[in-house]
Coordinates of C-alpha atoms in Angstrom, one line a residue:
M103 CA -12.2 -100.3 -83.6
N104 CA -9.7 -99.4 -81.6
H105 CA -10.1 -95.7 -82.3
L106 CA -13.6 -96.1 -81.9
G107 CA -12.8 -97.7 -78.4
I108 CA -11.3 -94.9 -77.5
V109 CA -13.8 -92.4 -78.5
V110 CA -16.4 -94.1 -76.5
G111 CA -13.9 -94.0 -73.4
M112 CA -13.4 -90.6 -73.7
M113 CA -17.2 -89.7 -74.4
A114 CA -17.9 -92.0 -71.1
I115 CA -15.7 -90.2 -69.0
L116 CA -16.9 -86.7 -70.1
L117 CA -20.0 -88.0 -69.6
L118 CA -19.3 -88.9 -65.7
I119 CA -17.6 -85.6 -65.1
F120 CA -20.5 -83.6 -66.4
V121 CA -22.7 -85.8 -63.8
I122 CA -20.3 -85.3 -60.8
R123 CA -20.2 -81.6 -61.8
K124 CA -23.8 -81.3 -61.9
F125 CA -24.6 -83.2 -58.6
S126 CA -21.8 -81.2 -57.1
V127 CA -23.6 -77.5 -58.3
E128 CA -26.7 -79.2 -57.1
R129 CA -25.6 -80.7 -53.9
R130 CA -23.8 -76.6 -53.4
M131 CA -27.3 -75.1 -54.5
E132 CA -29.2 -77.2 -52.1
R133 CA -26.8 -76.1 -49.1
D134 CA -27.0 -72.5 -50.0
R135 CA -30.9 -73.0 -50.0
I136 CA -31.2 -74.9 -46.7
K137 CA -28.8 -72.0 -45.5
K138 CA -30.6 -69.5 -46.5
G139 CA -33.9 -71.3 -45.0
L140 CA -32.2 -71.1 -41.1
I141 CA -31.6 -67.8 -41.8
I142 CA -35.2 -66.9 -42.1
I143 CA -36.2 -69.1 -39.5
K144 CA -34.1 -67.6 -37.0
H145 CA -35.6 -63.9 -38.1
I146 CA -39.1 -65.1 -38.1
E147 CA -38.2 -66.6 -34.2
K148 CA -37.0 -63.4 -33.6
I149 CA -40.2 -61.6 -34.9
V150 CA -42.2 -63.9 -32.9
A151 CA -40.2 -63.5 -29.6
V152 CA -40.6 -59.6 -30.1
T153 CA -44.4 -59.3 -31.1
Q154 CA -45.2 -61.8 -27.5
Q155 CA -43.2 -58.9 -25.7
H156 CA -45.5 -56.2 -27.3
R157 CA -48.2 -58.4 -26.5
G158 CA -47.3 -58.6 -22.8
I159 CA -46.5 -55.1 -22.0
S160 CA -49.6 -53.4 -24.2
N161 CA -51.7 -55.5 -22.3
A162 CA -50.2 -54.0 -18.9
I163 CA -50.6 -50.8 -20.2
Q164 CA -54.1 -51.2 -21.1
Q165 CA -54.7 -52.2 -17.4
G166 CA -52.8 -49.7 -15.3
N167 CA -49.3 -49.8 -15.6
I168 CA -48.4 -46.6 -17.5
S169 CA -45.1 -46.9 -16.5
L170 CA -44.3 -49.1 -19.1
K171 CA -45.0 -47.0 -22.2
P172 CA -41.1 -46.2 -22.7
Q173 CA -40.3 -50.0 -23.0
L174 CA -43.4 -50.3 -25.3
I175 CA -41.9 -47.5 -27.7
A176 CA -38.7 -49.4 -27.9
I177 CA -40.1 -52.7 -28.8
E178 CA -41.8 -51.2 -31.4
E179 CA -38.9 -49.6 -32.7
K180 CA -37.3 -52.9 -32.8
L181 CA -39.9 -54.8 -34.7
D182 CA -40.1 -52.2 -37.1
H183 CA -36.9 -52.8 -38.0
L184 CA -37.0 -56.7 -37.8
I185 CA -39.5 -56.2 -40.3
T186 CA -37.8 -54.1 -42.7
E187 CA -35.1 -56.8 -42.5
G188 CA -37.4 -59.8 -43.4
S189 CA -38.4 -57.6 -46.6
N190 CA -34.8 -58.0 -47.3
L191 CA -34.9 -61.4 -46.7
D192 CA -37.5 -61.7 -49.7
L193 CA -40.5 -63.1 -47.3
S194 CA -42.7 -60.6 -49.0
I195 CA -43.5 -63.2 -51.4
F196 CA -45.5 -65.3 -48.4
S197 CA -49.1 -64.4 -48.0
Q198 CA -48.6 -64.5 -43.8
W199 CA -45.6 -62.2 -44.0
K200 CA -47.3 -59.8 -46.1
S201 CA -50.6 -59.8 -43.9
F202 CA -48.3 -59.2 -41.2
A203 CA -46.6 -56.2 -42.0
E204 CA -49.9 -54.9 -43.2
N205 CA -51.4 -55.3 -40.1
W206 CA -48.5 -54.5 -37.5
P207 CA -48.8 -50.2 -37.9
I208 CA -52.6 -50.8 -37.1
L209 CA -52.1 -53.1 -34.3
K210 CA -48.8 -50.6 -33.1
K211 CA -51.4 -47.4 -33.1
H212 CA -54.3 -49.2 -31.4
S213 CA -51.6 -50.3 -28.8
L214 CA -50.4 -46.5 -28.7
D215 CA -53.5 -45.1 -28.3
C216 CA -55.4 -48.0 -26.0
D217 CA -58.3 -47.5 -27.7
L218 CA -59.2 -51.4 -27.8
K219 CA -60.4 -53.8 -24.8
P220 CA -57.1 -55.5 -23.3
Q221 CA -58.9 -59.1 -24.4
E222 CA -59.6 -57.8 -28.0
L223 CA -55.9 -56.4 -28.0
M224 CA -54.3 -59.8 -27.0
R225 CA -56.7 -61.6 -29.5
Q226 CA -55.1 -59.5 -32.4
H227 CA -51.5 -60.0 -31.0
N228 CA -52.3 -64.3 -30.7
E229 CA -53.7 -64.0 -34.1
M230 CA -50.4 -61.8 -35.9
I231 CA -48.3 -64.3 -33.6
E232 CA -50.1 -67.8 -35.2
E233 CA -49.5 -66.0 -38.5
Q234 CA -45.7 -66.1 -37.9
L235 CA -45.7 -69.5 -36.3
S236 CA -47.7 -70.9 -39.7
L237 CA -45.0 -69.1 -42.1
F238 CA -42.3 -71.0 -39.7
D239 CA -43.8 -74.3 -40.9
V240 CA -44.3 -72.8 -44.4
I241 CA -40.6 -71.8 -44.6
T242 CA -39.2 -75.2 -43.5
R243 CA -41.0 -76.6 -46.5
Y244 CA -40.2 -74.0 -49.2
Y245 CA -36.7 -74.2 -48.1
N246 CA -36.2 -77.8 -47.8
L247 CA -35.3 -77.5 -44.2
H248 CA -38.1 -80.4 -43.1
T249 CA -35.9 -82.7 -44.8
I250 CA -32.8 -82.2 -42.4
M251 CA -32.9 -85.1 -39.5
L252 CA -31.5 -85.2 -36.0
D253 CA -31.0 -88.6 -35.9
D254 CA -33.1 -91.7 -37.5
I255 CA -36.3 -90.5 -36.3
N256 CA -36.4 -86.9 -35.3
H257 CA -37.1 -83.9 -38.1
A258 CA -34.8 -80.4 -36.7
S259 CA -37.6 -78.6 -38.1
E260 CA -40.6 -79.9 -36.4
L261 CA -38.7 -80.1 -32.8
C262 CA -38.1 -76.1 -33.6
L263 CA -41.5 -75.5 -34.2
D264 CA -43.0 -77.1 -31.0
M265 CA -40.3 -75.4 -29.0
L266 CA -41.7 -71.9 -30.3
R267 CA -45.3 -73.3 -30.0
V268 CA -44.1 -74.1 -26.0
V269 CA -42.7 -70.2 -25.9
E270 CA -46.2 -69.1 -27.4
A271 CA -48.3 -70.9 -24.4
I272 CA -46.0 -69.1 -21.8
A273 CA -45.6 -66.2 -23.5
Q274 CA -49.3 -66.0 -23.5
A275 CA -49.3 -67.0 -19.7
R276 CA -47.1 -64.1 -19.8
G277 CA -49.1 -61.6 -21.0
V278 CA -52.2 -62.3 -19.7
G279 CA -50.6 -62.1 -16.1
A280 CA -48.7 -59.1 -16.7
G281 CA -52.1 -57.5 -17.2
I282 CA -53.6 -59.0 -14.3
C283 CA -50.9 -58.2 -11.7
A284 CA -51.2 -54.3 -13.7
K285 CA -54.9 -54.1 -12.8
G286 CA -53.9 -55.7 -8.9
K287 CA -57.0 -58.1 -8.9
C288 CA -57.6 -61.9 -10.6
E289 CA -61.2 -62.1 -11.9
G290 CA -63.4 -62.6 -14.7
V291 CA -62.3 -63.7 -18.1
D292 CA -58.8 -63.2 -17.3
K293 CA -58.9 -65.7 -14.2
I294 CA -60.2 -68.5 -16.4
N295 CA -57.5 -67.9 -19.2
L296 CA -54.9 -67.8 -17.2
N297 CA -55.7 -71.2 -14.9
A298 CA -56.2 -72.5 -18.3
L299 CA -52.7 -71.2 -19.8
K300 CA -51.0 -72.5 -16.6
I301 CA -52.3 -76.2 -17.1
F302 CA -51.5 -75.7 -20.6
V303 CA -47.7 -74.8 -19.8
T304 CA -47.4 -77.7 -17.7
S305 CA -48.5 -80.0 -19.9
S306 CA -47.0 -78.7 -23.0
T307 CA -43.6 -78.6 -21.5
K308 CA -44.0 -82.2 -20.3
E309 CA -44.5 -82.9 -23.7
L310 CA -41.1 -81.0 -25.1
F311 CA -39.2 -82.5 -22.4
N312 CA -40.6 -86.0 -23.7
E313 CA -39.6 -85.0 -27.4
L314 CA -35.9 -83.7 -26.3
K315 CA -35.2 -87.3 -24.3
D316 CA -36.2 -89.2 -27.6
V317 CA -33.4 -87.2 -29.6
R318 CA -30.8 -90.0 -30.1
N319 CA -27.9 -87.6 -31.1
P320 CA -24.7 -87.8 -28.7
K321 CA -24.0 -84.2 -29.7
L322 CA -27.3 -83.0 -28.9
S323 CA -28.4 -85.5 -25.8
E324 CA -26.3 -83.8 -23.1
Q325 CA -27.2 -80.2 -24.6
F326 CA -30.9 -81.1 -24.9
S327 CA -30.9 -82.9 -21.0
V328 CA -29.6 -79.5 -19.7
S329 CA -32.0 -77.4 -21.1
S330 CA -35.1 -79.3 -20.1
R331 CA -33.6 -78.8 -16.6
N332 CA -33.2 -74.9 -17.0
I333 CA -36.8 -74.9 -18.7
K334 CA -38.4 -77.0 -16.2
D335 CA -37.1 -74.9 -13.1
T336 CA -38.0 -71.8 -14.5
A337 CA -41.2 -72.6 -15.7
D338 CA -42.2 -74.7 -12.2
R339 CA -41.4 -71.7 -10.8
L340 CA -43.5 -69.3 -12.9
V341 CA -46.8 -72.0 -12.3
D342 CA -46.0 -71.7 -8.6
V343 CA -46.4 -68.1 -8.7
I344 CA -49.4 -68.3 -10.7
E345 CA -51.0 -70.5 -8.7
H346 CA -50.0 -68.6 -5.3
Q347 CA -49.7 -65.1 -5.9
V348 CA -52.0 -64.2 -8.9
L349 CA -55.0 -66.7 -9.3
I350 CA -56.1 -65.4 -5.8
D351 CA -58.9 -63.8 -4.4
G352 CA -58.0 -60.0 -3.1
N353 CA -55.3 -58.0 -4.2
I354 CA -52.1 -59.0 -6.4
E355 CA -49.1 -57.7 -4.4
I356 CA -46.7 -58.8 -7.3
N357 CA -46.0 -56.2 -9.7
S358 CA -46.4 -56.4 -13.5
K359 CA -42.8 -55.6 -13.9
D360 CA -41.6 -58.5 -11.9
Y361 CA -44.0 -61.0 -12.9
F362 CA -42.8 -59.8 -16.5
T363 CA -39.3 -60.6 -15.8
L364 CA -40.2 -64.2 -13.8
A365 CA -42.1 -65.5 -17.0
T366 CA -39.4 -64.6 -19.6
K367 CA -37.0 -66.9 -17.5
P368 CA -38.5 -69.8 -19.3
I369 CA -39.0 -68.3 -22.5
D370 CA -35.2 -67.4 -22.5
E371 CA -34.3 -70.9 -22.0
L372 CA -36.7 -72.3 -24.8
L373 CA -35.2 -69.4 -27.1
K374 CA -31.4 -70.7 -26.0
A375 CA -32.6 -74.4 -27.1
F376 CA -34.1 -73.4 -30.3
N377 CA -31.3 -71.2 -31.1
N378 CA -28.5 -74.1 -30.2
T379 CA -30.4 -76.9 -32.1
V380 CA -30.5 -74.1 -35.4
A381 CA -26.7 -73.5 -34.4
F382 CA -26.0 -77.2 -34.2
V383 CA -27.8 -77.9 -38.0
S384 CA -25.9 -75.2 -39.7
R385 CA -22.2 -76.4 -38.4
H386 CA -22.7 -80.0 -38.5
E387 CA -23.0 -82.1 -41.5
V388 CA -26.8 -83.6 -41.0
N389 CA -29.1 -86.1 -42.4
I390 CA -31.0 -85.2 -45.4
H391 CA -34.2 -87.0 -46.1

């Protein structure tokens, strides 16, 4: 009886060790998966940001500012490199990435040849960027990033995607406005689009500020408060310039390069907040639901 008891006890200990090791391995694999996912969403953020730059610069060139062509070529080289890196991150298994990689050389050629109407060139850029934002959402689920919580309510991946969508609103206003400034006149479809984007920038940034304020994480609250102030200051300045210096009758005095630089400031602040959030998740133990 004692011998049987010893055997049963040892089997129970071995089973417990097996379960603990299995849990430990699974936990490590899950963390490795999340770590890779975080690397990939940062890469997609870079892809989106550079594509947005390409959209604005190419539109300004199409509308008359040919001095920006060297800058366009440099941006294209950077995007080519990022696409190559993306393939090394196994992104080719996703349909959105394959579509982007296949269509980018075509869009690149149109931008260099200037053989599309500005509105069509913008539209094709918009579609490619939206495809990458869709991929961002797919990646967060594929790598279980959607399970990471910043507090009891707010998902890290949802906040990051919302930041990128506000970036896109401002980047569209940057792209349309840069073209208008290059042309020197605000009229027609461009005027309608920029006015709508100006309103959307104001509303979307306000919604994001409320979202950042609602995050109940003492390690992030102050950081988000500073980010909100910086984003608001730079976005308000952009909206003011759009309203009083671009959406006007007659000749526009601000040039496309200065406008592009001004519009980039709130984008840079948003991307800084995005990267700080991803870095925080990477550094700290997070709640996984």
